[in-house]
Short mmCIF file of C-alpha atoms in Angstrom, two decimals:
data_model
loop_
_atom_site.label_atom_id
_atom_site.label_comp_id
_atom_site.label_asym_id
_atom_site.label_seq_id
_atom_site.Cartn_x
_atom_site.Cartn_y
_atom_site.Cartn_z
CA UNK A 1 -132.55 88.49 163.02
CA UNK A 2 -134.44 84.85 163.37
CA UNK A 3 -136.64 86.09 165.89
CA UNK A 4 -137.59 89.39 163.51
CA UNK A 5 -138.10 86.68 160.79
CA UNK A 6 -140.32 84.63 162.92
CA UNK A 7 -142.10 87.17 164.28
CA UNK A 8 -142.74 88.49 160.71
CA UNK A 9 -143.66 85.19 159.48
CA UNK A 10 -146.77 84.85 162.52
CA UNK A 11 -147.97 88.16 161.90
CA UNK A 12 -148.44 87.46 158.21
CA UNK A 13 -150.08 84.39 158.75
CA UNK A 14 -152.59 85.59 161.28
CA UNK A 15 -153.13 88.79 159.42
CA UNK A 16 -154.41 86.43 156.29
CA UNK A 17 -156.02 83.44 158.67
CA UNK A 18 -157.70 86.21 160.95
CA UNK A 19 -159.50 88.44 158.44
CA UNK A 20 -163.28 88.62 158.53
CA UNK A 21 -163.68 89.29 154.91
CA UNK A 22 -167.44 88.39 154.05
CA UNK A 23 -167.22 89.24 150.21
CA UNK A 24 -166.29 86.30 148.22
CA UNK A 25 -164.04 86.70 145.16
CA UNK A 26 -164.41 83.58 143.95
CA UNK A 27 -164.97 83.77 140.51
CA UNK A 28 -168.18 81.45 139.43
CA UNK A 29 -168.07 80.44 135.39
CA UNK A 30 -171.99 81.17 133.94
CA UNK A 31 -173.53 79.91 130.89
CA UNK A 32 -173.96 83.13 128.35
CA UNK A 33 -176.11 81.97 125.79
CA UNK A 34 -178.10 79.03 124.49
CA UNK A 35 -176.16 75.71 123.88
CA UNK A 36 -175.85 75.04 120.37
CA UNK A 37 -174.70 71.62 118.62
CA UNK A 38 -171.07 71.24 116.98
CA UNK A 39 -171.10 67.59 115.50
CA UNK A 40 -173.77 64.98 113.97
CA UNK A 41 -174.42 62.45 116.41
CA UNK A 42 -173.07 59.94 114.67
CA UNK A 43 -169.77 60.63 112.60
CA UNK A 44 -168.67 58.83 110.00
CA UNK A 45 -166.29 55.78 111.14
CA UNK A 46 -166.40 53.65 108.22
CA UNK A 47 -165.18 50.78 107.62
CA UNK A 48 -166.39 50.47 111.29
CA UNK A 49 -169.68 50.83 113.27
CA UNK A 50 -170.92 52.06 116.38
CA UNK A 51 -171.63 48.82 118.22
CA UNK A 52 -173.46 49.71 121.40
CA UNK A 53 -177.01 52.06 121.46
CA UNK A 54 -175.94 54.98 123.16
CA UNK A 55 -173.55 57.58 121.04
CA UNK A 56 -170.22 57.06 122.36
CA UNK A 57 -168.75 60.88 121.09
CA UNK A 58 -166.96 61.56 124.45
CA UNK A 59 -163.54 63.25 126.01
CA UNK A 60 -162.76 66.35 123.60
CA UNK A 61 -160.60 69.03 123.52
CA UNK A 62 -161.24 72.07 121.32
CA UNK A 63 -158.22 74.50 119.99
CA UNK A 64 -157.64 77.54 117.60
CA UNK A 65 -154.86 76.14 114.82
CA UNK A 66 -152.67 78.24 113.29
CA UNK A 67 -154.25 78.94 110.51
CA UNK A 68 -157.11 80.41 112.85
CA UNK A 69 -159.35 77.13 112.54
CA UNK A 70 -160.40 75.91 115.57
CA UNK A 71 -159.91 72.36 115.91
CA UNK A 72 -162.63 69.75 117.76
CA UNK A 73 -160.68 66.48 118.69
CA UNK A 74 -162.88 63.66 120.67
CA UNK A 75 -162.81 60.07 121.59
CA UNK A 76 -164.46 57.85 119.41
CA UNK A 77 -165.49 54.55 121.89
CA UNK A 78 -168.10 51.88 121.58
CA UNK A 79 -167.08 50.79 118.25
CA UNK A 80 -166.40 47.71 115.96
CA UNK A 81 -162.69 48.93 116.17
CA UNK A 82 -160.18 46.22 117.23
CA UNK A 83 -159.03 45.90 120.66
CA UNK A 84 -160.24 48.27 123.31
CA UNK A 85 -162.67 50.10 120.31
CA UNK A 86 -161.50 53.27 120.57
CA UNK A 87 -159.50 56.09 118.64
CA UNK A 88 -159.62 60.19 118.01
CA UNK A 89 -161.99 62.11 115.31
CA UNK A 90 -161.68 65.72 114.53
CA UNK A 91 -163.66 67.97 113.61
CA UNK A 92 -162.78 71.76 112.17
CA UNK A 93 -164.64 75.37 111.99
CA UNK A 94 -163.79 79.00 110.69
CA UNK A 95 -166.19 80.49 113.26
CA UNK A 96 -166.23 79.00 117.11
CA UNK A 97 -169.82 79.46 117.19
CA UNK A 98 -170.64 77.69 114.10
CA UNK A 99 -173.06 75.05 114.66
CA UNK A 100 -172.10 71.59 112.74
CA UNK A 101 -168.75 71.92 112.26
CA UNK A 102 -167.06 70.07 109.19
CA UNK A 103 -166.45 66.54 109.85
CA UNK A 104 -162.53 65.81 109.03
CA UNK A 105 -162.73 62.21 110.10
CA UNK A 106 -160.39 59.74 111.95
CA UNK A 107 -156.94 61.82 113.50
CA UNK A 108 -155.22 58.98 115.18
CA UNK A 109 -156.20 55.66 116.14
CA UNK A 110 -153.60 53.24 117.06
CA UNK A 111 -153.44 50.92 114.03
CA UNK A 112 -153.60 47.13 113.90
CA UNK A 113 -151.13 44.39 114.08
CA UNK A 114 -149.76 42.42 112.28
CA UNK A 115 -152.13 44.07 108.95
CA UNK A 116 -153.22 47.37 108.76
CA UNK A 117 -156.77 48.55 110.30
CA UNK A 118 -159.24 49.46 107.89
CA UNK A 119 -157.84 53.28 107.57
CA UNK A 120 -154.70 51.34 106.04
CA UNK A 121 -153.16 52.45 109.72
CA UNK A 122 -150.86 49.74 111.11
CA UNK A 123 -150.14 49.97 114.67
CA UNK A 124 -146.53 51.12 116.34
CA UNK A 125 -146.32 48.73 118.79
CA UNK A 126 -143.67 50.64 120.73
CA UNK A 127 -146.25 53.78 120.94
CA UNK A 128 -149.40 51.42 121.08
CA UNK A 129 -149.08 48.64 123.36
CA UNK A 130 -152.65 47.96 122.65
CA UNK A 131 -155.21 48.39 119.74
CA UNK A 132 -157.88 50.72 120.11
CA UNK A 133 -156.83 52.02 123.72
CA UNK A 134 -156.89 55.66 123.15
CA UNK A 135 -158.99 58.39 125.32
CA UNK A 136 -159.51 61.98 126.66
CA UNK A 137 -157.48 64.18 124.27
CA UNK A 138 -156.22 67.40 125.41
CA UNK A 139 -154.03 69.42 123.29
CA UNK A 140 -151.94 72.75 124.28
CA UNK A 141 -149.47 75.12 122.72
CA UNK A 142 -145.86 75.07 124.23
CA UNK A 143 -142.84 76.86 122.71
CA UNK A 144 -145.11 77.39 119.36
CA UNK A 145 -145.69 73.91 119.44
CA UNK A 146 -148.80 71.55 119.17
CA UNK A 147 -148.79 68.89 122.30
CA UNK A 148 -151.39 66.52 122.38
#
């Protein structure tokens, strides 16, 4: 029975190691269409500024809500923010291909201590151990769930 199995086993694996397929499945993701812009450059982070030239709108994640929105979350770095400048800005649409999508502002930054930042947030240090230190957002759908 072991030597069946094995034998089994080394046929299978030279079968697949041995072939001499030369068409390649490999499925290759393409552009369809022109790009097309979904935020301002700048979004609106007041009390706080953008503190170094370059636009600092990185690290997003984009998902369909369930009220059929689709949701635009990205890093917000580069800032006059406390700490390590950064937190998370959304953005929201009816229509994925919509270009400009409606600026919803700040979704979560991680507050100040001891006083409040200037959204009035004031930071969980348990959650937070440090102010501004947030980054690359990705958000997914588990058990009818929102994970982010």
């Amino acid at each position: 029975m072991r030597k069946t199995f094995i034998v089994l086993i080394a046929s299978l694996f030279l079968t697949n190691c041995c072939r001499n397929d030369k068409t390649d499945k490999t499925a290759i993701p393409v552009i369809d269409g022109n790009w097309w812009q979904l935020t301002t450059t700048y979004p609106d982070i007041s009390p706080y500024q953008f503190n170094e030239g370059d636009n600092k709108v990185c690290d997003f994640t984009i998902f369909q809500a369930k009220d059929s929105t689709w949701q635009l979350i990205a890093c917000v770095r580069g800032t006059t923010y406390p700490g390590s400048t950064r937190f998370l800005y959304r953005w929201e649409t009816k229509d994925l291909s919509d270009s400009l999508w409606n600026e919803k502002g700040v979704f979560l930054s991680t507050g100040t201590f001891p006083k409040p930042d200037g959204w009035g947030i004031a930071r969980d240090t348990n959650m937070f151990k440090r102010e501004g230190l947030l980054q690359a957002p990705h958000c997914i759908m588990f058990n009818n769930k929102y994970h982010l």
